[in-house]
Amino acid sequence: MTHINDPEEPGQSVREFEEWKRGKAAEATAQPVRPSIFITDQQFADRWGVSRPTIWKMAKADPDFPQPIKLSPGTTRWRLEDVENYEAARAAASA
């Protein structure tokens, strides 16, 4: 039986082993993925001090505005990270 992590195993090249080793090293140093946090249109509206319809109008009118994500029929949310990135970009543009 050939093990990818054994360079002495017949049929396995040193190159394959080195590629495997680099992949394992990359996995060990990879940054953990931050789970997505979703907010409702009401939470988004409250955050900005506007109405829910205003949030939807802005999403339709501005292609740079964070777009809603349909999680299931009747359930649409905004990714908080997208909202924060948009807010930061707006703040930087107005500075």
Short mmCIF file of N, CA and C in Angstrom, two decimals:
data_model
loop_
_atom_site.label_atom_id
_atom_site.label_comp_id
_atom_site.label_asym_id
_atom_site.label_seq_id
_atom_site.Cartn_x
_atom_site.Cartn_y
_atom_site.Cartn_z
N MET A 1 0.85 -1.18 0.00
CA MET A 1 0.00 0.00 0.00
C MET A 1 0.89 1.24 0.00
N THR A 2 0.63 2.17 -0.90
CA THR A 2 1.43 3.38 -1.02
C THR A 2 0.86 4.47 -0.13
N HIS A 3 1.73 5.07 0.67
CA HIS A 3 1.35 6.21 1.51
C HIS A 3 1.99 7.45 0.92
N ILE A 4 1.21 8.48 0.74
CA ILE A 4 1.72 9.70 0.10
C ILE A 4 2.80 10.36 0.96
N ASN A 5 2.83 10.08 2.25
CA ASN A 5 3.80 10.74 3.11
C ASN A 5 5.08 9.93 3.34
N ASP A 6 5.30 8.90 2.56
CA ASP A 6 6.48 8.06 2.72
C ASP A 6 7.31 8.08 1.44
N PRO A 7 8.38 8.90 1.39
CA PRO A 7 9.17 9.00 0.16
C PRO A 7 9.94 7.72 -0.15
N GLU A 8 10.06 6.82 0.84
CA GLU A 8 10.77 5.56 0.61
C GLU A 8 9.88 4.51 -0.05
N GLU A 9 8.60 4.76 -0.10
CA GLU A 9 7.65 3.81 -0.68
C GLU A 9 7.92 3.68 -2.18
N PRO A 10 7.99 2.47 -2.70
CA PRO A 10 8.21 2.29 -4.14
C PRO A 10 7.09 2.94 -4.95
N GLY A 11 7.47 3.57 -6.04
CA GLY A 11 6.49 4.17 -6.94
C GLY A 11 6.14 5.61 -6.60
N GLN A 12 6.62 6.10 -5.49
CA GLN A 12 6.33 7.49 -5.12
C GLN A 12 7.57 8.33 -5.35
N SER A 13 7.40 9.39 -6.07
CA SER A 13 8.55 10.25 -6.35
C SER A 13 8.79 11.22 -5.21
N VAL A 14 10.00 11.69 -5.14
CA VAL A 14 10.36 12.69 -4.15
C VAL A 14 9.55 13.96 -4.40
N ARG A 15 9.30 14.25 -5.67
CA ARG A 15 8.52 15.44 -6.02
C ARG A 15 7.10 15.36 -5.44
N GLU A 16 6.47 14.19 -5.57
CA GLU A 16 5.13 14.01 -5.01
C GLU A 16 5.15 14.23 -3.50
N PHE A 17 6.18 13.68 -2.87
CA PHE A 17 6.29 13.83 -1.43
C PHE A 17 6.47 15.30 -1.04
N GLU A 18 7.34 16.01 -1.76
CA GLU A 18 7.58 17.42 -1.46
C GLU A 18 6.30 18.24 -1.66
N GLU A 19 5.53 17.94 -2.70
CA GLU A 19 4.26 18.65 -2.93
C GLU A 19 3.30 18.39 -1.77
N TRP A 20 3.24 17.14 -1.35
CA TRP A 20 2.37 16.79 -0.23
C TRP A 20 2.80 17.54 1.03
N LYS A 21 4.11 17.59 1.27
CA LYS A 21 4.65 18.25 2.46
C LYS A 21 4.34 19.75 2.45
N ARG A 22 4.48 20.39 1.27
CA ARG A 22 4.16 21.82 1.15
C ARG A 22 2.67 22.05 1.43
N GLY A 23 1.83 21.16 0.93
CA GLY A 23 0.39 21.29 1.17
C GLY A 23 0.05 21.20 2.65
N LYS A 24 0.69 20.26 3.34
CA LYS A 24 0.45 20.11 4.77
C LYS A 24 0.94 21.34 5.54
N ALA A 25 2.07 21.90 5.13
CA ALA A 25 2.59 23.10 5.78
C ALA A 25 1.64 24.27 5.57
N ALA A 26 1.09 24.38 4.36
CA ALA A 26 0.15 25.46 4.06
C ALA A 26 -1.12 25.31 4.90
N GLU A 27 -1.57 24.09 5.07
CA GLU A 27 -2.76 23.85 5.90
C GLU A 27 -2.52 24.30 7.34
N ALA A 28 -1.32 24.05 7.83
CA ALA A 28 -1.00 24.38 9.21
C ALA A 28 -0.93 25.89 9.44
N THR A 29 -0.56 26.65 8.40
CA THR A 29 -0.42 28.09 8.56
C THR A 29 -1.61 28.87 8.02
N ALA A 30 -2.60 28.18 7.48
CA ALA A 30 -3.77 28.86 6.91
C ALA A 30 -4.53 29.59 8.01
N GLN A 31 -5.06 30.75 7.65
CA GLN A 31 -5.84 31.54 8.59
C GLN A 31 -7.21 30.88 8.78
N PRO A 32 -7.71 30.85 9.99
CA PRO A 32 -9.04 30.28 10.19
C PRO A 32 -10.09 31.14 9.48
N VAL A 33 -11.08 30.48 8.95
CA VAL A 33 -12.14 31.18 8.24
C VAL A 33 -13.15 31.70 9.26
N ARG A 34 -13.44 32.99 9.16
CA ARG A 34 -14.44 33.58 10.05
C ARG A 34 -15.82 33.21 9.51
N PRO A 35 -16.65 32.60 10.31
CA PRO A 35 -17.98 32.26 9.81
C PRO A 35 -18.77 33.52 9.48
N SER A 36 -19.59 33.42 8.46
CA SER A 36 -20.39 34.56 8.05
C SER A 36 -21.48 34.85 9.07
N ILE A 37 -21.65 36.12 9.34
CA ILE A 37 -22.75 36.57 10.20
C ILE A 37 -23.72 37.29 9.27
N PHE A 38 -24.98 36.94 9.36
CA PHE A 38 -25.99 37.52 8.50
C PHE A 38 -26.91 38.42 9.32
N ILE A 39 -27.34 39.52 8.69
CA ILE A 39 -28.28 40.43 9.34
C ILE A 39 -29.53 40.57 8.47
N THR A 40 -30.63 40.88 9.11
CA THR A 40 -31.90 41.06 8.40
C THR A 40 -31.96 42.46 7.80
N ASP A 41 -32.94 42.67 6.94
CA ASP A 41 -33.13 44.01 6.38
C ASP A 41 -33.47 45.01 7.49
N GLN A 42 -34.20 44.55 8.51
CA GLN A 42 -34.53 45.44 9.64
C GLN A 42 -33.28 45.82 10.42
N GLN A 43 -32.41 44.85 10.67
CA GLN A 43 -31.16 45.15 11.38
C GLN A 43 -30.29 46.11 10.57
N PHE A 44 -30.26 45.90 9.26
CA PHE A 44 -29.49 46.78 8.38
C PHE A 44 -30.09 48.19 8.42
N ALA A 45 -31.41 48.28 8.32
CA ALA A 45 -32.09 49.58 8.35
C ALA A 45 -31.85 50.29 9.68
N ASP A 46 -31.93 49.55 10.78
CA ASP A 46 -31.68 50.14 12.10
C ASP A 46 -30.24 50.64 12.21
N ARG A 47 -29.34 49.89 11.66
CA ARG A 47 -27.91 50.26 11.69
C ARG A 47 -27.68 51.60 10.99
N TRP A 48 -28.42 51.83 9.91
CA TRP A 48 -28.25 53.05 9.11
C TRP A 48 -29.26 54.14 9.46
N GLY A 49 -30.24 53.82 10.26
CA GLY A 49 -31.25 54.82 10.62
C GLY A 49 -32.19 55.14 9.47
N VAL A 50 -32.51 54.13 8.66
CA VAL A 50 -33.43 54.29 7.53
C VAL A 50 -34.49 53.20 7.61
N SER A 51 -35.44 53.25 6.68
CA SER A 51 -36.49 52.24 6.66
C SER A 51 -36.05 50.99 5.88
N ARG A 52 -36.76 49.90 6.09
CA ARG A 52 -36.48 48.67 5.34
C ARG A 52 -36.61 48.89 3.84
N PRO A 53 -37.69 49.56 3.36
CA PRO A 53 -37.78 49.78 1.91
C PRO A 53 -36.60 50.58 1.35
N THR A 54 -36.05 51.48 2.15
CA THR A 54 -34.89 52.26 1.68
C THR A 54 -33.69 51.35 1.45
N ILE A 55 -33.48 50.39 2.33
CA ILE A 55 -32.37 49.44 2.14
C ILE A 55 -32.55 48.68 0.84
N TRP A 56 -33.77 48.22 0.57
CA TRP A 56 -34.03 47.47 -0.66
C TRP A 56 -33.85 48.35 -1.90
N LYS A 57 -34.30 49.60 -1.81
CA LYS A 57 -34.12 50.53 -2.95
C LYS A 57 -32.65 50.77 -3.22
N MET A 58 -31.87 50.94 -2.16
CA MET A 58 -30.43 51.18 -2.32
C MET A 58 -29.75 49.95 -2.94
N ALA A 59 -30.18 48.77 -2.53
CA ALA A 59 -29.59 47.53 -3.08
C ALA A 59 -29.87 47.42 -4.57
N LYS A 60 -31.05 47.87 -5.00
CA LYS A 60 -31.39 47.82 -6.43
C LYS A 60 -30.72 48.92 -7.23
N ALA A 61 -30.55 50.09 -6.63
CA ALA A 61 -30.07 51.26 -7.36
C ALA A 61 -28.54 51.35 -7.45
N ASP A 62 -27.84 50.86 -6.46
CA ASP A 62 -26.39 51.03 -6.39
C ASP A 62 -25.69 49.67 -6.53
N PRO A 63 -24.97 49.45 -7.63
CA PRO A 63 -24.31 48.15 -7.82
C PRO A 63 -23.19 47.89 -6.81
N ASP A 64 -22.68 48.94 -6.17
CA ASP A 64 -21.63 48.76 -5.16
C ASP A 64 -22.20 48.46 -3.77
N PHE A 65 -23.50 48.69 -3.61
CA PHE A 65 -24.16 48.45 -2.33
C PHE A 65 -24.17 46.95 -2.04
N PRO A 66 -24.00 46.56 -0.77
CA PRO A 66 -24.04 45.13 -0.45
C PRO A 66 -25.33 44.49 -0.96
N GLN A 67 -25.19 43.37 -1.60
CA GLN A 67 -26.35 42.69 -2.17
C GLN A 67 -26.89 41.64 -1.20
N PRO A 68 -28.21 41.52 -1.15
CA PRO A 68 -28.81 40.52 -0.26
C PRO A 68 -28.52 39.11 -0.75
N ILE A 69 -28.52 38.19 0.18
CA ILE A 69 -28.28 36.78 -0.12
C ILE A 69 -29.52 36.00 0.26
N LYS A 70 -30.07 35.28 -0.70
CA LYS A 70 -31.27 34.48 -0.45
C LYS A 70 -30.84 33.16 0.17
N LEU A 71 -31.16 32.96 1.44
CA LEU A 71 -30.78 31.74 2.13
C LEU A 71 -31.78 30.61 1.89
N SER A 72 -33.03 30.97 1.73
CA SER A 72 -34.09 30.01 1.43
C SER A 72 -35.30 30.81 0.98
N PRO A 73 -36.33 30.15 0.47
CA PRO A 73 -37.52 30.91 0.07
C PRO A 73 -38.06 31.72 1.26
N GLY A 74 -38.18 33.01 1.06
CA GLY A 74 -38.70 33.87 2.11
C GLY A 74 -37.67 34.31 3.14
N THR A 75 -36.41 33.92 2.96
CA THR A 75 -35.36 34.29 3.91
C THR A 75 -34.19 34.91 3.16
N THR A 76 -34.09 36.22 3.26
CA THR A 76 -33.01 36.97 2.61
C THR A 76 -32.27 37.74 3.68
N ARG A 77 -30.96 37.69 3.61
CA ARG A 77 -30.13 38.37 4.60
C ARG A 77 -28.96 39.07 3.90
N TRP A 78 -28.29 39.93 4.66
CA TRP A 78 -27.07 40.58 4.20
C TRP A 78 -25.91 40.03 5.02
N ARG A 79 -24.80 39.80 4.37
CA ARG A 79 -23.60 39.37 5.07
C ARG A 79 -23.01 40.59 5.78
N LEU A 80 -22.87 40.51 7.10
CA LEU A 80 -22.38 41.63 7.89
C LEU A 80 -21.01 42.10 7.39
N GLU A 81 -20.16 41.19 7.01
CA GLU A 81 -18.83 41.55 6.50
C GLU A 81 -18.94 42.43 5.26
N ASP A 82 -19.90 42.12 4.37
CA ASP A 82 -20.11 42.94 3.17
C ASP A 82 -20.56 44.35 3.56
N VAL A 83 -21.45 44.43 4.54
CA VAL A 83 -21.95 45.73 5.00
C VAL A 83 -20.80 46.54 5.60
N GLU A 84 -19.99 45.91 6.44
CA GLU A 84 -18.87 46.60 7.07
C GLU A 84 -17.85 47.07 6.03
N ASN A 85 -17.57 46.23 5.04
CA ASN A 85 -16.63 46.62 3.98
C ASN A 85 -17.16 47.81 3.19
N TYR A 86 -18.46 47.80 2.90
CA TYR A 86 -19.07 48.91 2.16
C TYR A 86 -18.99 50.20 2.99
N GLU A 87 -19.29 50.09 4.27
CA GLU A 87 -19.21 51.26 5.15
C GLU A 87 -17.79 51.81 5.21
N ALA A 88 -16.81 50.93 5.29
CA ALA A 88 -15.41 51.37 5.34
C ALA A 88 -15.00 52.04 4.03
N ALA A 89 -15.45 51.50 2.91
CA ALA A 89 -15.14 52.09 1.61
C ALA A 89 -15.77 53.48 1.48
N ARG A 90 -17.00 53.62 1.96
CA ARG A 90 -17.67 54.93 1.92
C ARG A 90 -16.95 55.93 2.80
N ALA A 91 -16.52 55.49 3.98
CA ALA A 91 -15.82 56.39 4.90
C ALA A 91 -14.49 56.82 4.30
N ALA A 92 -13.79 55.90 3.66
CA ALA A 92 -12.50 56.23 3.04
C ALA A 92 -12.69 57.19 1.87
N ALA A 93 -13.76 57.00 1.11
CA ALA A 93 -14.02 57.85 -0.05
C ALA A 93 -14.39 59.27 0.36
N SER A 94 -15.04 59.40 1.51
CA SER A 94 -15.47 60.73 1.95
C SER A 94 -14.40 61.45 2.78
N ALA A 95 -13.34 60.74 3.10
CA ALA A 95 -12.27 61.36 3.92
C ALA A 95 -11.31 62.17 3.08
#
